[in-house]
Amino acid sequence: GAAEPVAKRVERSAVETLVRAMGHARTPVDAVHRCCWRLVTLANQGEVETIREVRGLEAVVALMKSHRRDAKAMVLCLSLLTLLSSPTSAASDTATILDVMDQHPSDEGVQAEGCGALCHFAREHSEGADAVAGPRSVDTLLLALDIEQPLIDTRRAPTDASSTSSRSHSEPRSSSSHTEQPHWSSSHTEPPHSSSSHTDPHAASPERPHTE
């Protein structure tokens, strides 16, 4: 009834506040990250059109230009761009994605989210598909695949694939600027013992020489 339009107006006002705060020059970096994360959450909850109506897409693109050196913000913005982009903006958004990926060529988080966004554009928008097929996109994707190679190298020990395949846009890959957990931490509570320093308590003691 009457409560629904009121609730919708409140939600729209909240989204507009987030978009304005995200794009304000004086907003602290940590607050920018929180605004981006909240908008990603709202977009995944069905508020894509509301975010678009308050010019959220334009704010994201502007942020990607003003905070381009901030890898964490770029990971979140790339996730938002994937959710908010439309056919009319796909070509220009593709160029923005490539600019960000070129800015962070060795950051796994940026490269992974960028590849995901480009794949989405190529699949969902014909304009995006044409842009992704361009030579610049191909070069950037080849570089990204080279960076991501250690994550998919079959010669390495197998990892839990379900944790990667189940990741949604609401959980952008974290930037490589954060310290990664050692590979053993996923299945051990303690670091594995080095064979050179480990002593087996059940091992037989060396035989002592007889003395006459």
PDB file of C-alpha atoms in Angstrom:
ATOM      1  CA  GLY A   1       0.000   0.000   0.000  1.00  0.00           C
ATOM      2  CA  ALA A   2       1.074   3.489   0.850  1.00  0.00           C
ATOM      3  CA  ALA A   3       4.114   2.314   2.804  1.00  0.00           C
ATOM      4  CA  GLU A   4       5.806   0.850  -0.277  1.00  0.00           C
ATOM      5  CA  PRO A   5       6.325   4.126  -2.191  1.00  0.00           C
ATOM      6  CA  VAL A   6       7.630   5.736   1.006  1.00  0.00           C
ATOM      7  CA  ALA A   7      10.094   2.902   1.518  1.00  0.00           C
ATOM      8  CA  LYS A   8      11.166   3.176  -2.090  1.00  0.00           C
ATOM      9  CA  ARG A   9      11.783   6.908  -1.734  1.00  0.00           C
ATOM     10  CA  VAL A  10      13.837   6.295   1.405  1.00  0.00           C
ATOM     11  CA  GLU A  11      15.897   3.665  -0.431  1.00  0.00           C
ATOM     12  CA  ARG A  12      16.438   5.992  -3.371  1.00  0.00           C
ATOM     13  CA  SER A  13      17.544   8.772  -1.028  1.00  0.00           C
ATOM     14  CA  ALA A  14      20.003   6.421   0.681  1.00  0.00           C
ATOM     15  CA  VAL A  15      21.432   5.300  -2.655  1.00  0.00           C
ATOM     16  CA  GLU A  16      21.771   8.901  -3.811  1.00  0.00           C
ATOM     17  CA  THR A  17      23.637   9.765  -0.604  1.00  0.00           C
ATOM     18  CA  LEU A  18      26.054   6.873  -1.185  1.00  0.00           C
ATOM     19  CA  VAL A  19      26.687   7.935  -4.776  1.00  0.00           C
ATOM     20  CA  ARG A  20      27.329  11.549  -3.786  1.00  0.00           C
ATOM     21  CA  ALA A  21      29.647  10.564  -0.926  1.00  0.00           C
ATOM     22  CA  MET A  22      31.552   8.156  -3.163  1.00  0.00           C
ATOM     23  CA  GLY A  23      32.259  10.877  -5.699  1.00  0.00           C
ATOM     24  CA  HIS A  24      33.003  13.737  -3.298  1.00  0.00           C
ATOM     25  CA  ALA A  25      36.595  14.912  -3.455  1.00  0.00           C
ATOM     26  CA  ARG A  26      36.851  15.237   0.339  1.00  0.00           C
ATOM     27  CA  THR A  27      35.536  11.779   1.154  1.00  0.00           C
ATOM     28  CA  PRO A  28      38.281   9.714   2.870  1.00  0.00           C
ATOM     29  CA  VAL A  29      39.570   6.745   0.912  1.00  0.00           C
ATOM     30  CA  ASP A  30      38.255   4.209   3.448  1.00  0.00           C
ATOM     31  CA  ALA A  31      34.793   5.778   3.212  1.00  0.00           C
ATOM     32  CA  VAL A  32      34.959   5.582  -0.589  1.00  0.00           C
ATOM     33  CA  HIS A  33      35.656   1.854  -0.294  1.00  0.00           C
ATOM     34  CA  ARG A  34      32.684   1.399   2.046  1.00  0.00           C
ATOM     35  CA  CYS A  35      30.373   3.329  -0.290  1.00  0.00           C
ATOM     36  CA  CYS A  36      31.463   1.180  -3.230  1.00  0.00           C
ATOM     37  CA  TRP A  37      30.969  -2.024  -1.272  1.00  0.00           C
ATOM     38  CA  ARG A  38      27.494  -0.953  -0.154  1.00  0.00           C
ATOM     39  CA  LEU A  39      26.505  -0.117  -3.729  1.00  0.00           C
ATOM     40  CA  VAL A  40      27.745  -3.525  -4.913  1.00  0.00           C
ATOM     41  CA  THR A  41      25.553  -5.126  -2.249  1.00  0.00           C
ATOM     42  CA  LEU A  42      22.508  -3.042  -3.203  1.00  0.00           C
ATOM     43  CA  ALA A  43      22.999  -3.783  -6.904  1.00  0.00           C
ATOM     44  CA  ASN A  44      23.029  -7.503  -6.150  1.00  0.00           C
ATOM     45  CA  GLN A  45      19.849  -7.037  -4.130  1.00  0.00           C
ATOM     46  CA  GLY A  46      17.981  -5.712  -7.156  1.00  0.00           C
ATOM     47  CA  GLU A  47      18.632  -1.968  -6.907  1.00  0.00           C
ATOM     48  CA  VAL A  48      20.474  -1.645 -10.220  1.00  0.00           C
ATOM     49  CA  GLU A  49      17.851   0.644 -11.757  1.00  0.00           C
ATOM     50  CA  THR A  50      17.744   2.833  -8.642  1.00  0.00           C
ATOM     51  CA  ILE A  51      21.519   3.261  -8.752  1.00  0.00           C
ATOM     52  CA  ARG A  52      21.364   4.090 -12.456  1.00  0.00           C
ATOM     53  CA  GLU A  53      18.570   6.638 -11.866  1.00  0.00           C
ATOM     54  CA  VAL A  54      20.739   8.635  -9.456  1.00  0.00           C
ATOM     55  CA  ARG A  55      23.622   8.560 -11.970  1.00  0.00           C
ATOM     56  CA  GLY A  56      25.542   5.913 -10.102  1.00  0.00           C
ATOM     57  CA  LEU A  57      27.154   4.558 -13.274  1.00  0.00           C
ATOM     58  CA  GLU A  58      28.549   7.980 -14.149  1.00  0.00           C
ATOM     59  CA  ALA A  59      29.850   8.337 -10.589  1.00  0.00           C
ATOM     60  CA  VAL A  60      31.614   4.968 -10.800  1.00  0.00           C
ATOM     61  CA  VAL A  61      33.300   5.889 -14.092  1.00  0.00           C
ATOM     62  CA  ALA A  62      34.393   9.254 -12.638  1.00  0.00           C
ATOM     63  CA  LEU A  63      35.789   7.498  -9.562  1.00  0.00           C
ATOM     64  CA  MET A  64      37.731   5.097 -11.751  1.00  0.00           C
ATOM     65  CA  LYS A  65      39.477   8.108 -13.271  1.00  0.00           C
ATOM     66  CA  SER A  66      40.098  10.092 -10.074  1.00  0.00           C
ATOM     67  CA  HIS A  67      41.193   7.103  -7.914  1.00  0.00           C
ATOM     68  CA  ARG A  68      42.876   5.044 -10.610  1.00  0.00           C
ATOM     69  CA  ARG A  69      45.967   4.374  -8.499  1.00  0.00           C
ATOM     70  CA  ASP A  70      43.846   2.861  -5.695  1.00  0.00           C
ATOM     71  CA  ALA A  71      43.777  -0.854  -6.541  1.00  0.00           C
ATOM     72  CA  LYS A  72      41.193  -1.735  -3.882  1.00  0.00           C
ATOM     73  CA  ALA A  73      38.792   0.937  -5.119  1.00  0.00           C
ATOM     74  CA  MET A  74      39.326  -0.256  -8.693  1.00  0.00           C
ATOM     75  CA  VAL A  75      38.392  -3.841  -7.812  1.00  0.00           C
ATOM     76  CA  LEU A  76      35.110  -2.619  -6.317  1.00  0.00           C
ATOM     77  CA  CYS A  77      34.450  -0.210  -9.188  1.00  0.00           C
ATOM     78  CA  LEU A  78      35.036  -2.930 -11.778  1.00  0.00           C
ATOM     79  CA  SER A  79      32.481  -5.104 -10.022  1.00  0.00           C
ATOM     80  CA  LEU A  80      30.019  -2.194  -9.967  1.00  0.00           C
ATOM     81  CA  LEU A  81      30.650  -1.401 -13.615  1.00  0.00           C
ATOM     82  CA  THR A  82      29.822  -4.985 -14.551  1.00  0.00           C
ATOM     83  CA  LEU A  83      26.509  -4.738 -12.710  1.00  0.00           C
ATOM     84  CA  LEU A  84      25.498  -1.256 -13.892  1.00  0.00           C
ATOM     85  CA  SER A  85      26.712  -1.046 -17.486  1.00  0.00           C
ATOM     86  CA  SER A  86      24.127  -0.795 -20.253  1.00  0.00           C
ATOM     87  CA  PRO A  87      24.358  -1.376 -24.027  1.00  0.00           C
ATOM     88  CA  THR A  88      24.662   2.352 -24.644  1.00  0.00           C
ATOM     89  CA  SER A  89      27.710   2.692 -22.374  1.00  0.00           C
ATOM     90  CA  ALA A  90      29.402  -0.658 -23.029  1.00  0.00           C
ATOM     91  CA  ALA A  91      31.939   0.636 -25.572  1.00  0.00           C
ATOM     92  CA  SER A  92      33.144   3.576 -23.454  1.00  0.00           C
ATOM     93  CA  ASP A  93      33.059   1.443 -20.295  1.00  0.00           C
ATOM     94  CA  THR A  94      35.282  -1.110 -22.020  1.00  0.00           C
ATOM     95  CA  ALA A  95      37.893   1.592 -22.617  1.00  0.00           C
ATOM     96  CA  THR A  96      37.697   2.570 -18.935  1.00  0.00           C
ATOM     97  CA  ILE A  97      38.240  -1.049 -17.879  1.00  0.00           C
ATOM     98  CA  LEU A  98      41.283  -1.365 -20.125  1.00  0.00           C
ATOM     99  CA  ASP A  99      42.733   1.867 -18.711  1.00  0.00           C
ATOM    100  CA  VAL A 100      42.425   0.502 -15.171  1.00  0.00           C
ATOM    101  CA  MET A 101      43.916  -2.871 -16.098  1.00  0.00           C
ATOM    102  CA  ASP A 102      46.842  -1.096 -17.767  1.00  0.00           C
ATOM    103  CA  GLN A 103      47.323   1.013 -14.613  1.00  0.00           C
ATOM    104  CA  HIS A 104      47.617  -2.137 -12.436  1.00  0.00           C
ATOM    105  CA  PRO A 105      49.302  -4.717 -14.698  1.00  0.00           C
ATOM    106  CA  SER A 106      50.565  -6.895 -11.818  1.00  0.00           C
ATOM    107  CA  ASP A 107      47.559  -6.689  -9.478  1.00  0.00           C
ATOM    108  CA  GLU A 108      45.702 -10.012  -9.577  1.00  0.00           C
ATOM    109  CA  GLY A 109      42.512  -8.554  -8.097  1.00  0.00           C
ATOM    110  CA  VAL A 110      42.230  -5.800 -10.703  1.00  0.00           C
ATOM    111  CA  GLN A 111      43.129  -8.137 -13.554  1.00  0.00           C
ATOM    112  CA  ALA A 112      40.614 -10.790 -12.482  1.00  0.00           C
ATOM    113  CA  GLU A 113      37.727  -8.322 -12.053  1.00  0.00           C
ATOM    114  CA  GLY A 114      38.674  -6.605 -15.303  1.00  0.00           C
ATOM    115  CA  CYS A 115      38.614  -9.884 -17.211  1.00  0.00           C
ATOM    116  CA  GLY A 116      35.255 -10.706 -15.661  1.00  0.00           C
ATOM    117  CA  ALA A 117      33.836  -7.338 -16.689  1.00  0.00           C
ATOM    118  CA  LEU A 118      35.108  -7.697 -20.260  1.00  0.00           C
ATOM    119  CA  CYS A 119      33.641 -11.191 -20.529  1.00  0.00           C
ATOM    120  CA  HIS A 120      30.304  -9.858 -19.285  1.00  0.00           C
ATOM    121  CA  PHE A 121      30.312  -7.032 -21.827  1.00  0.00           C
ATOM    122  CA  ALA A 122      31.205  -9.381 -24.676  1.00  0.00           C
ATOM    123  CA  ARG A 123      28.406 -11.755 -23.694  1.00  0.00           C
ATOM    124  CA  GLU A 124      25.651  -9.251 -22.876  1.00  0.00           C
ATOM    125  CA  HIS A 125      26.205  -6.266 -25.182  1.00  0.00           C
ATOM    126  CA  SER A 126      26.998  -6.318 -28.895  1.00  0.00           C
ATOM    127  CA  GLU A 127      28.741  -2.939 -28.579  1.00  0.00           C
ATOM    128  CA  GLY A 128      30.884  -4.348 -25.806  1.00  0.00           C
ATOM    129  CA  ALA A 129      31.673  -7.437 -27.869  1.00  0.00           C
ATOM    130  CA  ASP A 130      32.989  -5.271 -30.702  1.00  0.00           C
ATOM    131  CA  ALA A 131      35.158  -3.293 -28.263  1.00  0.00           C
ATOM    132  CA  VAL A 132      36.488  -6.409 -26.517  1.00  0.00           C
ATOM    133  CA  ALA A 133      37.448  -7.877 -29.905  1.00  0.00           C
ATOM    134  CA  GLY A 134      39.748  -4.910 -30.590  1.00  0.00           C
ATOM    135  CA  PRO A 135      43.546  -5.312 -30.610  1.00  0.00           C
ATOM    136  CA  ARG A 136      44.038  -3.333 -27.405  1.00  0.00           C
ATOM    137  CA  SER A 137      41.630  -5.590 -25.515  1.00  0.00           C
ATOM    138  CA  VAL A 138      43.323  -8.715 -26.817  1.00  0.00           C
ATOM    139  CA  ASP A 139      46.762  -7.479 -25.722  1.00  0.00           C
ATOM    140  CA  THR A 140      45.452  -6.581 -22.249  1.00  0.00           C
ATOM    141  CA  LEU A 141      43.704  -9.948 -21.846  1.00  0.00           C
ATOM    142  CA  LEU A 142      46.832 -11.845 -22.891  1.00  0.00           C
ATOM    143  CA  LEU A 143      48.839  -9.940 -20.291  1.00  0.00           C
ATOM    144  CA  ALA A 144      46.170 -10.686 -17.661  1.00  0.00           C
ATOM    145  CA  LEU A 145      46.273 -14.394 -18.504  1.00  0.00           C
ATOM    146  CA  ASP A 146      50.033 -14.356 -18.050  1.00  0.00           C
ATOM    147  CA  ILE A 147      49.600 -12.740 -14.616  1.00  0.00           C
ATOM    148  CA  GLU A 148      46.879 -15.204 -13.613  1.00  0.00           C
ATOM    149  CA  GLN A 149      48.863 -18.244 -14.771  1.00  0.00           C
ATOM    150  CA  PRO A 150      50.081 -19.236 -11.265  1.00  0.00           C
ATOM    151  CA  LEU A 151      46.442 -19.433 -10.161  1.00  0.00           C
ATOM    152  CA  ILE A 152      45.501 -21.932 -12.866  1.00  0.00           C
ATOM    153  CA  ASP A 153      48.745 -23.834 -13.360  1.00  0.00           C
ATOM    154  CA  THR A 154      47.803 -27.522 -13.253  1.00  0.00           C
ATOM    155  CA  ARG A 155      51.279 -28.471 -12.115  1.00  0.00           C
ATOM    156  CA  ARG A 156      50.567 -26.955  -8.713  1.00  0.00           C
ATOM    157  CA  ALA A 157      48.798 -28.720  -5.913  1.00  0.00           C
ATOM    158  CA  PRO A 158      45.000 -28.801  -6.439  1.00  0.00           C
ATOM    159  CA  THR A 159      42.983 -26.216  -4.557  1.00  0.00           C
ATOM    160  CA  ASP A 160      39.323 -25.941  -3.606  1.00  0.00           C
ATOM    161  CA  ALA A 161      37.771 -24.882  -6.921  1.00  0.00           C
ATOM    162  CA  SER A 162      34.365 -24.334  -5.356  1.00  0.00           C
ATOM    163  CA  SER A 163      35.567 -21.267  -3.457  1.00  0.00           C
ATOM    164  CA  THR A 164      36.556 -19.614  -6.739  1.00  0.00           C
ATOM    165  CA  SER A 165      33.659 -20.705  -8.929  1.00  0.00           C
ATOM    166  CA  SER A 166      31.043 -19.657  -6.384  1.00  0.00           C
ATOM    167  CA  ARG A 167      32.345 -16.080  -6.062  1.00  0.00           C
ATOM    168  CA  SER A 168      29.667 -13.600  -7.123  1.00  0.00           C
ATOM    169  CA  HIS A 169      29.850  -9.899  -7.945  1.00  0.00           C
ATOM    170  CA  SER A 170      28.960  -9.205  -4.341  1.00  0.00           C
ATOM    171  CA  GLU A 171      32.375 -10.582  -3.410  1.00  0.00           C
ATOM    172  CA  PRO A 172      34.977  -8.887  -5.591  1.00  0.00           C
ATOM    173  CA  ARG A 173      38.399 -10.451  -5.539  1.00  0.00           C
ATOM    174  CA  SER A 174      40.605  -8.590  -3.109  1.00  0.00           C
ATOM    175  CA  SER A 175      43.538  -6.628  -4.397  1.00  0.00           C
ATOM    176  CA  SER A 176      46.956  -8.260  -4.316  1.00  0.00           C
ATOM    177  CA  SER A 177      48.109  -5.386  -2.136  1.00  0.00           C
ATOM    178  CA  HIS A 178      46.716  -7.372   0.786  1.00  0.00           C
ATOM    179  CA  THR A 179      48.872 -10.115   2.263  1.00  0.00           C
ATOM    180  CA  GLU A 180      47.859 -13.480   0.888  1.00  0.00           C
ATOM    181  CA  GLN A 181      47.520 -16.448   3.193  1.00  0.00           C
ATOM    182  CA  PRO A 182      50.110 -19.198   2.707  1.00  0.00           C
ATOM    183  CA  HIS A 183      48.860 -22.152   0.706  1.00  0.00           C
ATOM    184  CA  TRP A 184      49.041 -24.471   3.700  1.00  0.00           C
ATOM    185  CA  SER A 185      46.679 -22.328   5.800  1.00  0.00           C
ATOM    186  CA  SER A 186      43.562 -23.637   4.028  1.00  0.00           C
ATOM    187  CA  SER A 187      44.027 -27.140   5.378  1.00  0.00           C
ATOM    188  CA  HIS A 188      46.354 -26.817   8.367  1.00  0.00           C
ATOM    189  CA  THR A 189      46.085 -24.914  11.605  1.00  0.00           C
ATOM    190  CA  GLU A 190      49.856 -24.844  11.917  1.00  0.00           C
ATOM    191  CA  PRO A 191      52.641 -24.510   9.357  1.00  0.00           C
ATOM    192  CA  PRO A 192      53.966 -27.851   8.129  1.00  0.00           C
ATOM    193  CA  HIS A 193      57.129 -28.916   9.909  1.00  0.00           C
ATOM    194  CA  SER A 194      60.342 -28.854   7.983  1.00  0.00           C
ATOM    195  CA  SER A 195      61.742 -32.326   7.413  1.00  0.00           C
ATOM    196  CA  SER A 196      65.144 -31.095   8.510  1.00  0.00           C
ATOM    197  CA  SER A 197      63.980 -30.006  11.968  1.00  0.00           C
ATOM    198  CA  HIS A 198      61.158 -32.486  12.687  1.00  0.00           C
ATOM    199  CA  THR A 199      61.955 -35.211  15.223  1.00  0.00           C
ATOM    200  CA  ASP A 200      59.871 -38.359  15.295  1.00  0.00           C
ATOM    201  CA  PRO A 201      59.299 -39.268  18.956  1.00  0.00           C
ATOM    202  CA  HIS A 202      58.756 -42.919  17.994  1.00  0.00           C
ATOM    203  CA  ALA A 203      61.938 -43.240  16.028  1.00  0.00           C
ATOM    204  CA  ALA A 204      64.524 -45.548  17.513  1.00  0.00           C
ATOM    205  CA  SER A 205      67.485 -43.873  19.197  1.00  0.00           C
ATOM    206  CA  PRO A 206      70.818 -44.391  17.452  1.00  0.00           C
ATOM    207  CA  GLU A 207      72.765 -47.338  18.872  1.00  0.00           C
ATOM    208  CA  ARG A 208      75.497 -46.215  21.231  1.00  0.00           C
ATOM    209  CA  PRO A 209      78.985 -47.623  20.555  1.00  0.00           C
ATOM    210  CA  HIS A 210      80.247 -50.312  22.959  1.00  0.00           C
ATOM    211  CA  THR A 211      83.170 -49.427  25.094  1.00  0.00           C
ATOM    212  CA  GLU A 212      85.630 -52.006  26.212  1.00  0.00           C
TER     213      GLU A 212
END
